[in-house]
Coordinates of N, CA and C in Angstrom, one line a residue:
M1 N 43.2 49.9 -13.2 CA 44.6 49.6 -13.6 C 45.0 50.3 -14.9
K2 N 46.1 51.0 -14.9 CA 46.6 51.7 -16.0 C 47.1 50.7 -17.0
V3 N 46.9 50.9 -18.3 CA 47.4 50.0 -19.3 C 48.9 50.3 -19.5
P4 N 49.7 49.2 -19.3 CA 51.2 49.4 -19.4 C 51.6 49.5 -20.8
A5 N 52.8 50.0 -21.0 CA 53.4 49.9 -22.4 C 53.5 48.4 -22.7
L6 N 53.7 48.1 -24.0 CA 53.7 46.7 -24.4 C 55.1 46.1 -24.5
D7 N 56.0 46.7 -23.8 CA 57.4 46.1 -23.9 C 57.7 45.2 -22.7
E8 N 58.7 44.4 -22.8 CA 59.0 43.4 -21.8 C 59.3 44.1 -20.5
K9 N 60.0 45.2 -20.5 CA 60.4 45.9 -19.3 C 59.2 46.3 -18.5
E10 N 58.2 46.9 -19.1 CA 57.0 47.3 -18.4 C 56.2 46.1 -18.0
L11 N 56.2 45.0 -18.7 CA 55.4 43.9 -18.4 C 56.0 42.9 -17.3
A12 N 57.3 43.1 -17.1 CA 58.1 42.2 -16.2 C 57.4 42.1 -14.8
P13 N 57.0 43.1 -14.2 CA 56.4 43.0 -12.9 C 55.1 42.1 -12.8
Y14 N 54.4 42.0 -13.9 CA 53.2 41.2 -14.0 C 53.6 39.7 -14.0
L15 N 54.8 39.4 -14.3 CA 55.2 38.0 -14.2 C 55.2 37.4 -12.8
L16 N 55.2 38.3 -11.8 CA 55.1 37.9 -10.4 C 53.7 37.7 -9.9
R17 N 52.8 38.0 -10.7 CA 51.4 37.8 -10.3 C 50.9 36.4 -10.8
E18 N 50.7 35.6 -9.8 CA 50.3 34.2 -10.2 C 48.9 34.2 -10.9
D19 N 48.0 35.0 -10.6 CA 46.7 35.1 -11.3 C 46.9 35.4 -12.7
L20 N 47.8 36.3 -13.0 CA 48.0 36.7 -14.4 C 48.8 35.6 -15.2
I21 N 49.7 35.0 -14.5 CA 50.5 33.9 -15.1 C 49.5 32.7 -15.4
R22 N 48.6 32.5 -14.5 CA 47.6 31.4 -14.7 C 46.8 31.7 -16.0
Q23 N 46.3 33.0 -16.1 CA 45.5 33.4 -17.2 C 46.4 33.4 -18.5
T24 N 47.7 33.7 -18.4 CA 48.6 33.6 -19.5 C 48.7 32.2 -20.0
A25 N 48.8 31.3 -19.0 CA 48.9 29.8 -19.4 C 47.7 29.4 -20.1
E26 N 46.5 29.9 -19.6 CA 45.2 29.5 -20.3 C 45.2 30.1 -21.7
Q27 N 45.8 31.3 -21.9 CA 45.8 32.0 -23.2 C 46.8 31.2 -24.1
V28 N 47.9 30.7 -23.6 CA 48.8 29.9 -24.3 C 48.1 28.6 -24.8
K29 N 47.4 27.9 -23.9 CA 46.7 26.7 -24.3 C 45.7 27.0 -25.3
K30 N 45.0 28.1 -25.2 CA 44.0 28.5 -26.2 C 44.6 28.7 -27.6
D31 N 45.7 29.5 -27.6 CA 46.4 29.8 -28.9 C 47.1 28.6 -29.5
F32 N 47.6 27.7 -28.6 CA 48.2 26.5 -29.2 C 47.2 25.6 -29.7
G33 N 45.9 25.8 -29.3 CA 44.8 25.1 -29.9 C 45.0 23.6 -30.2
L34 N 45.0 23.3 -31.5 CA 45.1 21.9 -31.9 C 46.5 21.2 -31.6
H35 N 47.4 22.0 -31.2 CA 48.7 21.4 -30.9 C 48.8 20.5 -29.7
G36 N 47.7 20.6 -28.8 CA 47.6 19.7 -27.7 C 48.6 19.9 -26.6
L37 N 49.1 21.1 -26.4 CA 50.0 21.4 -25.3 C 49.2 21.5 -24.0
S38 N 49.6 20.7 -23.1 CA 49.0 20.7 -21.7 C 49.9 21.4 -20.8
I39 N 49.3 22.3 -20.0 CA 50.1 23.1 -19.1 C 49.5 23.0 -17.7
R40 N 50.4 22.7 -16.7 CA 49.9 22.6 -15.3 C 50.8 23.5 -14.5
L41 N 50.2 24.3 -13.6 CA 50.9 25.2 -12.7 C 50.7 24.7 -11.3
S42 N 51.7 24.8 -10.5 CA 51.6 24.4 -9.1 C 50.8 25.3 -8.2
G43 N 50.6 26.6 -8.6 CA 50.0 27.5 -7.8 C 50.9 28.4 -7.0
N44 N 52.2 28.1 -7.1 CA 53.3 28.9 -6.4 C 53.5 30.1 -7.3
A45 N 53.2 31.3 -6.7 CA 53.4 32.6 -7.5 C 54.8 32.8 -7.8
E46 N 55.7 32.4 -7.0 CA 57.2 32.7 -7.2 C 57.7 31.9 -8.4
T47 N 57.2 30.8 -8.7 CA 57.7 29.9 -9.7 C 56.8 29.8 -10.9
A48 N 55.7 30.5 -10.9 CA 54.7 30.3 -12.0 C 55.3 30.6 -13.4
Y49 N 56.0 31.7 -13.5 CA 56.6 32.0 -14.8 C 57.6 30.9 -15.3
Q50 N 58.4 30.4 -14.4 CA 59.4 29.4 -14.7 C 58.7 28.1 -15.1
E51 N 57.6 27.8 -14.4 CA 56.8 26.6 -14.7 C 56.3 26.7 -16.1
L52 N 55.7 27.8 -16.4 CA 55.1 28.0 -17.7 C 56.2 27.9 -18.8
Y53 N 57.3 28.6 -18.6 CA 58.4 28.6 -19.5 C 58.9 27.2 -19.7
A54 N 59.1 26.4 -18.6 CA 59.6 25.1 -18.7 C 58.7 24.1 -19.5
Q55 N 57.4 24.4 -19.6 CA 56.5 23.5 -20.3 C 56.4 23.9 -21.8
V56 N 56.6 25.2 -22.1 CA 56.4 25.7 -23.4 C 57.7 25.5 -24.2
E57 N 58.9 25.7 -23.6 CA 60.2 25.7 -24.3 C 60.5 24.4 -25.0
P58 N 60.3 23.3 -24.4 CA 60.6 22.0 -25.1 C 59.7 21.8 -26.3
Y59 N 58.5 22.2 -26.2 CA 57.6 22.1 -27.4 C 58.1 23.0 -28.5
I60 N 58.5 24.2 -28.2 CA 59.0 25.1 -29.2 C 60.3 24.5 -29.9
A61 N 61.2 24.0 -29.0 CA 62.4 23.3 -29.5 C 62.1 22.2 -30.5
R62 N 61.0 21.4 -30.2 CA 60.6 20.3 -31.1 C 60.1 20.9 -32.4
L63 N 59.3 21.9 -32.3 CA 58.8 22.5 -33.6 C 59.9 23.1 -34.4
L64 N 60.9 23.7 -33.8 CA 62.0 24.2 -34.5 C 62.8 23.1 -35.2
G65 N 62.9 22.0 -34.6 CA 63.7 20.9 -35.1 C 63.0 20.1 -36.2
S66 N 61.7 20.0 -36.1 CA 61.0 19.1 -37.1 C 59.8 19.6 -37.7
E67 N 59.2 20.7 -37.2 CA 58.0 21.2 -37.8 C 58.0 22.7 -37.9
Y68 N 58.9 23.2 -38.6 CA 59.2 24.7 -38.6 C 57.9 25.4 -39.2
E69 N 57.3 24.9 -40.2 CA 56.1 25.5 -40.7 C 55.0 25.6 -39.7
K70 N 54.8 24.6 -38.9 CA 53.8 24.7 -37.8 C 54.2 25.8 -36.8
L71 N 55.5 25.9 -36.5 CA 56.0 27.0 -35.6 C 55.6 28.4 -36.2
L72 N 55.8 28.6 -37.4 CA 55.5 29.8 -38.1 C 54.0 30.1 -38.0
Q73 N 53.2 29.1 -38.2 CA 51.8 29.3 -38.1 C 51.3 29.6 -36.7
L74 N 52.0 29.0 -35.7 CA 51.7 29.2 -34.3 C 52.1 30.7 -34.0
L75 N 53.2 31.1 -34.4 CA 53.7 32.5 -34.1 C 52.7 33.5 -34.7
Y76 N 52.3 33.2 -35.9 CA 51.3 34.1 -36.6 C 50.0 34.1 -35.8
R77 N 49.5 33.0 -35.4 CA 48.3 32.9 -34.6 C 48.4 33.7 -33.3
I78 N 49.5 33.6 -32.6 CA 49.7 34.2 -31.4 C 49.9 35.7 -31.6
D79 N 50.3 36.1 -32.8 CA 50.6 37.5 -33.2 C 51.9 38.0 -32.6
V80 N 52.9 37.2 -32.7 CA 54.3 37.7 -32.4 C 54.8 38.3 -33.7
S81 N 55.3 39.5 -33.6 CA 55.7 40.3 -34.8 C 57.0 39.7 -35.4
E82 N 57.0 39.7 -36.7 CA 58.2 39.2 -37.4 C 59.5 40.0 -37.0
K83 N 59.3 41.3 -36.8 CA 60.5 42.1 -36.3 C 61.0 41.6 -35.0
R84 N 60.1 41.3 -34.1 CA 60.6 40.8 -32.7 C 61.2 39.4 -32.9
I85 N 60.7 38.6 -33.7 CA 61.3 37.3 -34.0 C 62.7 37.5 -34.5
A86 N 62.8 38.3 -35.6 CA 64.1 38.5 -36.2 C 65.1 39.1 -35.2
D87 N 64.7 40.0 -34.4 CA 65.6 40.6 -33.4 C 66.0 39.6 -32.4
A88 N 65.1 38.8 -31.9 CA 65.4 37.8 -30.9 C 66.3 36.7 -31.4
L89 N 66.1 36.4 -32.7 CA 67.0 35.3 -33.3 C 68.4 35.9 -33.5
S90 N 68.5 37.1 -33.8 CA 69.9 37.7 -34.0 C 70.6 38.0 -32.7
E91 N 69.9 38.1 -31.6 CA 70.5 38.4 -30.3 C 70.7 37.2 -29.5
S92 N 70.1 36.1 -29.8 CA 70.2 35.0 -28.9 C 70.8 33.7 -29.5
A93 N 71.6 33.0 -28.8 CA 72.2 31.8 -29.3 C 71.2 30.6 -29.1
N94 N 70.3 30.7 -28.1 CA 69.3 29.7 -27.9 C 68.0 30.2 -28.5
V95 N 67.7 29.7 -29.7 CA 66.5 30.1 -30.5 C 65.2 29.7 -29.8
S96 N 65.1 28.5 -29.3 CA 63.9 28.1 -28.7 C 63.6 28.9 -27.4
A97 N 64.6 29.2 -26.7 CA 64.4 30.1 -25.5 C 63.9 31.4 -25.8
A98 N 64.5 32.0 -26.9 CA 64.1 33.4 -27.3 C 62.7 33.4 -27.8
I99 N 62.3 32.4 -28.6 CA 60.9 32.3 -29.1 C 59.9 32.1 -28.0
T100 N 60.3 31.2 -27.0 CA 59.4 30.9 -25.9 C 59.2 32.2 -25.1
R101 N 60.2 33.0 -24.9 CA 60.1 34.2 -24.1 C 59.1 35.2 -24.9
L102 N 59.3 35.3 -26.2 CA 58.4 36.1 -27.0 C 57.0 35.7 -26.9
I103 N 56.8 34.4 -27.0 CA 55.4 33.9 -26.9 C 54.8 34.2 -25.5
I104 N 55.5 34.0 -24.5 CA 54.9 34.2 -23.1 C 54.6 35.7 -22.9
F105 N 55.6 36.5 -23.3 CA 55.3 38.0 -23.2 C 54.2 38.5 -24.0
R106 N 54.0 37.9 -25.2 CA 52.9 38.3 -26.1 C 51.6 37.9 -25.5
E107 N 51.6 36.7 -24.9 CA 50.3 36.2 -24.3 C 50.1 37.0 -23.0
L108 N 51.1 37.3 -22.3 CA 50.9 38.2 -21.1 C 50.3 39.5 -21.5
Q109 N 50.8 40.1 -22.6 CA 50.3 41.4 -23.0 C 48.8 41.3 -23.2
K110 N 48.3 40.2 -23.9 CA 46.9 40.0 -24.1 C 46.1 40.0 -22.8
V111 N 46.7 39.2 -21.8 CA 46.0 39.1 -20.6 C 45.9 40.4 -19.8
V112 N 47.0 41.1 -19.8 CA 47.1 42.4 -19.0 C 46.1 43.4 -19.7
I113 N 46.2 43.5 -21.0 CA 45.3 44.5 -21.7 C 43.8 44.1 -21.4
R114 N 43.5 42.8 -21.5 CA 42.1 42.4 -21.2 C 41.7 42.7 -19.8
S115 N 42.6 42.5 -18.8 CA 42.3 42.8 -17.4 C 42.1 44.3 -17.2
C116 N 42.9 45.1 -17.9 CA 42.7 46.6 -17.8 C 41.4 47.1 -18.3
Y117 N 40.9 46.5 -19.4 CA 39.7 47.0 -20.0 C 38.5 46.3 -19.5
S118 N 38.6 45.3 -18.7 CA 37.4 44.6 -18.2 C 36.9 45.2 -16.9
K119 N 37.6 46.2 -16.4 CA 37.1 46.8 -15.1 C 36.4 48.1 -15.4

């Protein structure tokens, strides 16, 4: 497997692979660590991304509203760049949705890169 560019456009096709979304969900759980976020996927490849998004976004919205410092620590831990965060915040009216998308794509990047180099 050729390593894709690390932008959302190049990674978008990988969102249709249930195996990679499942691994991405595991990476999210690992990086959320002590935050106790539980994620369950139905196994349906067509809805896997939406299921993951629907479980992460409310948690991000809660952190935005009441625990902003924890959110910043989480974004640092996941390694979402400050520039991407600033760009997303300036381009989107729904901040929690924008941050959730950034988190999932960053976690997907990790999974795809790992799968490319593990073969």
